[in-house]
Tab-separated table of C-alpha atoms in Angstrom:
chain	number	residue	atom	x	y	z
T	13	UNK	CA	-18.906	3.608	-2.542
T	14	UNK	CA	-18.659	4.594	-6.204
T	15	UNK	CA	-21.664	5.720	-8.240
T	16	UNK	CA	-22.268	2.189	-9.462
T	17	UNK	CA	-22.393	0.885	-5.892
T	18	UNK	CA	-19.427	-1.457	-6.335
T	19	UNK	CA	-16.413	-1.622	-4.079
T	20	UNK	CA	-13.102	-1.708	-5.922
T	21	UNK	CA	-11.600	-3.727	-3.050
T	22	UNK	CA	-13.763	-5.877	-0.783
T	23	UNK	CA	-12.468	-7.991	2.094
T	24	UNK	CA	-14.814	-10.347	3.941
T	25	UNK	CA	-13.959	-12.267	7.104
T	26	UNK	CA	-10.250	-12.314	6.269
T	27	UNK	CA	-8.021	-14.403	8.517
T	28	UNK	CA	-4.341	-15.200	8.192
T	29	UNK	CA	-2.263	-17.390	10.474
T	30	UNK	CA	1.406	-18.266	10.442
T	31	UNK	CA	1.510	-21.535	12.328
T	32	UNK	CA	-0.271	-20.985	15.648
T	33	UNK	CA	0.003	-17.201	15.426
T	34	UNK	CA	-3.092	-15.568	13.946
T	35	UNK	CA	-2.058	-12.272	12.360
T	36	UNK	CA	-5.448	-11.311	10.887
T	37	UNK	CA	-8.506	-12.139	12.967
T	38	UNK	CA	-11.547	-11.498	10.824
T	39	UNK	CA	-11.144	-8.360	8.712
T	40	UNK	CA	-14.090	-6.800	6.886
T	41	UNK	CA	-13.214	-3.814	4.721
T	42	UNK	CA	-14.316	-2.078	1.528
T	43	UNK	CA	-12.513	0.497	-0.598
T	44	UNK	CA	-14.675	2.332	-3.114
T	45	UNK	CA	-13.546	3.285	-6.602
T	46	UNK	CA	-11.503	6.483	-6.400
T	47	UNK	CA	-11.223	6.301	-2.611
T	48	UNK	CA	-7.973	6.672	-0.642
T	49	UNK	CA	-7.863	4.511	2.479
T	50	UNK	CA	-4.901	4.738	4.849
T	51	UNK	CA	-4.255	1.837	7.231
T	52	UNK	CA	-2.397	2.763	10.402
T	53	UNK	CA	-1.420	0.920	13.555
T	54	UNK	CA	1.517	-0.379	15.582
T	55	UNK	CA	4.125	-2.767	14.233
T	56	UNK	CA	2.807	-6.319	14.169
T	57	UNK	CA	-0.842	-5.270	13.929
T	58	UNK	CA	-1.333	-7.037	10.574
T	59	UNK	CA	-1.390	-3.981	8.290
T	60	UNK	CA	1.122	-5.222	5.712
T	61	UNK	CA	-0.271	-8.757	5.820
T	62	UNK	CA	-3.712	-7.363	4.994
T	63	UNK	CA	-2.293	-5.484	2.030
T	64	UNK	CA	-0.414	-8.534	0.753
T	65	UNK	CA	-3.546	-10.661	0.989
T	66	UNK	CA	-5.364	-8.260	-1.359
T	67	UNK	CA	-3.229	-9.362	-4.314
T	68	UNK	CA	-2.558	-12.852	-2.912
T	69	UNK	CA	1.124	-12.326	-2.134
T	70	UNK	CA	-0.016	-13.960	1.104
T	71	UNK	CA	-2.558	-16.785	0.931
T	72	UNK	CA	-5.399	-16.100	3.389
T	73	UNK	CA	-6.231	-18.805	5.914
T	74	UNK	CA	-9.933	-17.965	5.624
T	75	UNK	CA	-12.190	-15.326	4.161
T	76	UNK	CA	-12.684	-13.841	0.702
T	77	UNK	CA	-11.085	-10.951	-1.189
T	78	UNK	CA	-12.528	-9.230	-4.277
T	79	UNK	CA	-10.768	-6.724	-6.546
T	80	UNK	CA	-12.880	-5.009	-9.187
T	81	UNK	CA	-15.624	-7.567	-8.631
T	82	UNK	CA	-13.324	-10.550	-9.228
T	83	UNK	CA	-12.738	-12.920	-6.327
T	84	UNK	CA	-8.989	-13.077	-5.803
T	85	UNK	CA	-9.385	-15.974	-3.358
T	86	UNK	CA	-11.300	-18.175	-5.822
T	87	UNK	CA	-9.087	-21.245	-6.420
T	88	UNK	CA	-9.822	-21.002	-10.153
T	89	UNK	CA	-9.050	-17.294	-10.541
T	90	UNK	CA	-6.428	-16.177	-13.057
T	91	UNK	CA	-4.358	-14.383	-10.437
T	92	UNK	CA	-1.903	-13.010	-12.995
T	93	UNK	CA	-4.774	-11.292	-14.804
T	94	UNK	CA	-6.021	-9.808	-11.540
T	95	UNK	CA	-2.556	-8.618	-10.547
T	96	UNK	CA	-2.217	-6.765	-13.850
T	97	UNK	CA	-4.956	-4.467	-12.544
T	98	UNK	CA	-3.143	-3.843	-9.245
T	99	UNK	CA	-0.028	-1.727	-8.798
T	100	UNK	CA	2.002	-2.337	-5.648
T	101	UNK	CA	4.779	-0.250	-4.142
T	102	UNK	CA	6.835	-1.802	-1.353
T	103	UNK	CA	9.078	-0.401	1.378
T	104	UNK	CA	12.088	-1.421	-0.695
T	105	UNK	CA	12.270	-0.215	-4.275
T	106	UNK	CA	13.000	-3.549	-6.027
T	107	UNK	CA	14.408	-1.906	-9.156
T	108	UNK	CA	16.582	-3.827	-11.603
T	109	UNK	CA	20.076	-2.450	-10.879
T	110	UNK	CA	21.645	-3.494	-14.207
T	111	UNK	CA	19.316	-1.513	-16.498
T	112	UNK	CA	18.390	2.155	-16.781
T	113	UNK	CA	15.437	3.851	-15.151
T	114	UNK	CA	13.529	3.865	-18.443
T	115	UNK	CA	14.238	0.175	-19.016
T	116	UNK	CA	12.940	-0.562	-15.503
T	117	UNK	CA	9.614	0.788	-16.758
T	118	UNK	CA	9.607	-0.662	-20.273
T	119	UNK	CA	10.616	-4.257	-19.503
T	120	UNK	CA	7.486	-5.144	-17.456
T	121	UNK	CA	5.232	-3.515	-20.050
T	122	UNK	CA	6.755	-5.525	-22.876
T	123	UNK	CA	6.832	-8.844	-21.030
T	124	UNK	CA	3.484	-8.658	-19.223
T	125	UNK	CA	1.331	-6.368	-21.371
T	126	UNK	CA	2.908	-7.212	-24.738
T	127	UNK	CA	3.535	-3.598	-25.706
T	128	UNK	CA	6.047	-2.923	-28.448
T	129	UNK	CA	9.205	-1.011	-27.642
T	130	UNK	CA	8.011	2.336	-28.941
T	131	UNK	CA	4.707	2.244	-27.057
T	132	UNK	CA	6.390	1.049	-23.864
T	133	UNK	CA	8.976	3.837	-24.058
T	134	UNK	CA	6.263	6.448	-24.569
T	135	UNK	CA	4.295	5.241	-21.525
T	136	UNK	CA	7.517	5.060	-19.503
T	137	UNK	CA	8.402	8.658	-20.256
T	138	UNK	CA	4.874	9.855	-19.531
T	139	UNK	CA	4.983	8.275	-16.090
T	140	UNK	CA	8.514	9.409	-15.323
T	141	UNK	CA	7.346	12.926	-16.092
T	142	UNK	CA	4.354	12.344	-13.829
T	143	UNK	CA	6.679	11.656	-10.868
T	144	UNK	CA	9.103	14.434	-11.840
T	145	UNK	CA	11.987	12.241	-12.998
T	146	UNK	CA	11.956	12.340	-16.783
T	147	UNK	CA	15.492	13.738	-16.782
T	148	UNK	CA	16.672	10.557	-15.005
T	149	UNK	CA	15.422	8.176	-17.734
T	150	UNK	CA	18.948	7.184	-18.833
T	151	UNK	CA	20.361	6.922	-15.300
T	152	UNK	CA	20.941	3.686	-13.403
T	153	UNK	CA	19.179	3.157	-10.053
T	154	UNK	CA	22.447	3.288	-8.087
T	155	UNK	CA	22.868	6.908	-9.180
T	156	UNK	CA	19.537	7.948	-7.635
T	157	UNK	CA	18.642	8.880	-4.074
T	158	UNK	CA	16.297	6.620	-2.142
T	159	UNK	CA	13.424	9.026	-2.684
T	160	UNK	CA	14.071	9.115	-6.419
T	161	UNK	CA	14.210	5.316	-6.559
T	162	UNK	CA	10.858	5.082	-4.794
T	163	UNK	CA	9.339	7.565	-7.243
T	164	UNK	CA	10.672	5.409	-10.100
T	165	UNK	CA	9.041	2.388	-8.443
T	166	UNK	CA	5.733	4.284	-8.380
T	167	UNK	CA	6.165	5.257	-12.047
T	168	UNK	CA	6.881	1.617	-12.922
T	169	UNK	CA	3.651	0.521	-11.231
T	170	UNK	CA	1.682	3.268	-13.001
T	171	UNK	CA	3.122	2.283	-16.382
T	172	UNK	CA	1.165	-0.978	-16.106
T	173	UNK	CA	-2.139	0.980	-16.136
T	174	UNK	CA	-3.427	-0.290	-12.773
T	175	UNK	CA	-6.961	0.284	-11.563
T	176	UNK	CA	-5.846	0.079	-7.918
T	177	UNK	CA	-2.605	1.095	-6.191
T	178	UNK	CA	-1.379	-0.564	-2.978
T	179	UNK	CA	1.376	1.118	-0.960
T	180	UNK	CA	3.153	-0.761	1.842
T	181	UNK	CA	4.848	1.919	3.983
T	182	UNK	CA	6.477	3.482	0.907
T	183	UNK	CA	8.451	6.075	2.888
T	184	UNK	CA	9.661	3.954	5.812
T	185	UNK	CA	13.073	3.212	4.249
T	186	UNK	CA	13.759	6.848	3.316
T	187	UNK	CA	15.714	9.581	5.048
T	188	UNK	CA	13.257	12.150	6.463
T	189	UNK	CA	14.283	14.842	3.984
T	190	UNK	CA	13.366	12.581	1.043
T	191	UNK	CA	9.887	11.658	2.253
T	192	UNK	CA	8.132	14.797	1.012
T	193	UNK	CA	8.756	14.216	-2.697
T	194	UNK	CA	7.289	10.698	-2.540
T	195	UNK	CA	4.231	11.868	-0.598
T	196	UNK	CA	3.744	14.675	-3.124
T	197	UNK	CA	3.515	12.103	-5.929
T	198	UNK	CA	0.980	10.116	-3.916
T	199	UNK	CA	-1.068	13.264	-3.273
T	200	UNK	CA	-1.124	13.807	-7.025
T	201	UNK	CA	-2.416	10.288	-7.629
T	202	UNK	CA	-5.144	10.806	-5.049
T	203	UNK	CA	-6.098	14.049	-6.749
T	204	UNK	CA	-6.326	12.202	-10.074
T	205	UNK	CA	-8.889	9.804	-8.591
T	206	UNK	CA	-6.703	6.701	-8.255
T	207	UNK	CA	-8.091	4.056	-5.916
T	208	UNK	CA	-5.430	3.682	-3.234
T	209	UNK	CA	-4.908	1.563	-0.136
T	210	UNK	CA	-1.931	2.867	1.823
T	211	UNK	CA	-0.249	1.316	4.845
T	212	UNK	CA	1.590	4.236	6.391
T	213	UNK	CA	3.059	5.744	9.530
T	214	UNK	CA	2.824	9.275	8.067
T	215	UNK	CA	-0.071	10.632	10.103
T	216	UNK	CA	-0.083	14.053	8.451
T	217	UNK	CA	-0.445	12.402	5.037
T	218	UNK	CA	-3.255	10.178	6.304
T	219	UNK	CA	-5.102	13.142	7.780
T	220	UNK	CA	-4.651	15.351	4.726
T	221	UNK	CA	-5.110	12.923	1.830
T	222	UNK	CA	-7.122	9.897	3.003
T	223	UNK	CA	-10.870	9.754	2.551
T	224	UNK	CA	-10.930	7.158	5.315
T	225	UNK	CA	-8.470	5.923	7.932
T	226	UNK	CA	-8.462	2.391	9.347
T	227	UNK	CA	-6.690	1.760	12.668
T	228	UNK	CA	-5.599	-1.834	13.259
T	229	UNK	CA	-4.256	-3.510	16.357
T	230	UNK	CA	-3.811	-7.170	17.198
T	231	UNK	CA	-5.010	-8.324	13.781
T	232	UNK	CA	-8.348	-6.531	14.049
T	233	UNK	CA	-9.833	-3.247	12.886
T	234	UNK	CA	-10.290	-1.226	16.067
T	235	UNK	CA	-11.633	1.952	14.471
T	236	UNK	CA	-12.328	3.339	11.016
T	237	UNK	CA	-13.907	6.477	9.669
T	238	UNK	CA	-13.169	9.823	8.012
T	239	UNK	CA	-9.514	10.828	8.337
T	240	UNK	CA	-10.266	13.949	10.364
T	241	UNK	CA	-12.268	11.951	12.878
T	242	UNK	CA	-9.940	8.961	13.337
T	243	UNK	CA	-6.691	10.943	13.418
T	244	UNK	CA	-8.067	14.185	14.861
T	245	UNK	CA	-10.678	12.967	17.342
T	246	UNK	CA	-10.523	9.164	17.714
T	247	UNK	CA	-13.354	7.498	19.597
T	248	UNK	CA	-11.499	4.408	20.818
T	249	UNK	CA	-9.049	4.589	23.730
T	250	UNK	CA	-6.572	2.309	21.958
T	251	UNK	CA	-6.541	4.592	18.910
T	252	UNK	CA	-5.996	7.645	21.126
T	253	UNK	CA	-3.120	5.928	22.928
T	254	UNK	CA	-1.443	4.955	19.646
T	255	UNK	CA	-1.746	8.433	18.155
T	256	UNK	CA	-0.423	10.039	21.336
T	257	UNK	CA	2.668	7.858	21.145
T	258	UNK	CA	3.159	8.569	17.443
T	259	UNK	CA	2.378	12.284	17.383
T	260	UNK	CA	3.864	13.275	20.745
T	261	UNK	CA	6.176	10.524	22.037
T	262	UNK	CA	7.456	12.659	24.924
T	263	UNK	CA	3.934	12.985	26.325
T	264	UNK	CA	3.090	9.287	26.181
T	265	UNK	CA	2.632	7.499	29.487
T	266	UNK	CA	5.131	4.732	30.286
T	267	UNK	CA	3.859	1.288	29.290
T	268	UNK	CA	2.275	-0.851	31.960
T	269	UNK	CA	2.980	-4.534	32.648
T	270	UNK	CA	2.769	-6.720	29.565
T	271	UNK	CA	-0.370	-8.808	29.415
T	272	UNK	CA	-0.686	-12.379	28.173
T	273	UNK	CA	-2.606	-11.049	25.148
T	274	UNK	CA	0.248	-8.676	24.320
T	275	UNK	CA	2.720	-11.542	24.458
T	276	UNK	CA	0.482	-13.662	22.219
T	277	UNK	CA	0.200	-10.880	19.621
T	278	UNK	CA	3.954	-10.492	19.566
T	279	UNK	CA	4.699	-14.221	19.292
T	280	UNK	CA	6.337	-15.359	16.025
């Protein structure tokens, strides 16, 4: 928790169902100001849904979410005002293909924050330099590698002056050789004290950079704690099994018969 005792992100009793399939089954989680929390777990465990509920891209079925002390789930909340304080980076880059890299950063500033062209351009260049891509300001997204496009997407989010950054598996769509540059930018943000919630499958990043790691499975938090403990010496058998399969797939035991619970978790 930060010095003032306030969580920057607070999730209480969060549930989310799609039809009869409950994806989140009562999540309680806090992220302190300046803290980096990595959320790991198998596909279908609810990680990305949790992240999307934080800025109401998904409407929770039950529970409450607070960002910076404001209840995001309050029916009367100005969600656009809350979202202006949250930067989000997705698996896909979602850049405007018909404008330059710099214009991808200036357009949201001008339309959402009301900055004039000169101020928006200055902030755009500052953030492109921050991610190491100032020389690409006049290029179009199609001329960039996937890793460069993701770094532009991060710069675009930063140009909106967020208080919190959410990352939804930001390297999963990249070729392995391009992952390092994106993770380096994220390490820099962590070092600068940015509050970050990161859904990731990059275990080395989670262990090195995260203050805390949360392991999810079946829509629940199975284990959470300091990164070194959860990734290096997990207490729960399910966490150990997952990490064995991720870190050393050849050593993992063959799966046993599928249970009814497994089938239910996998159901659409």
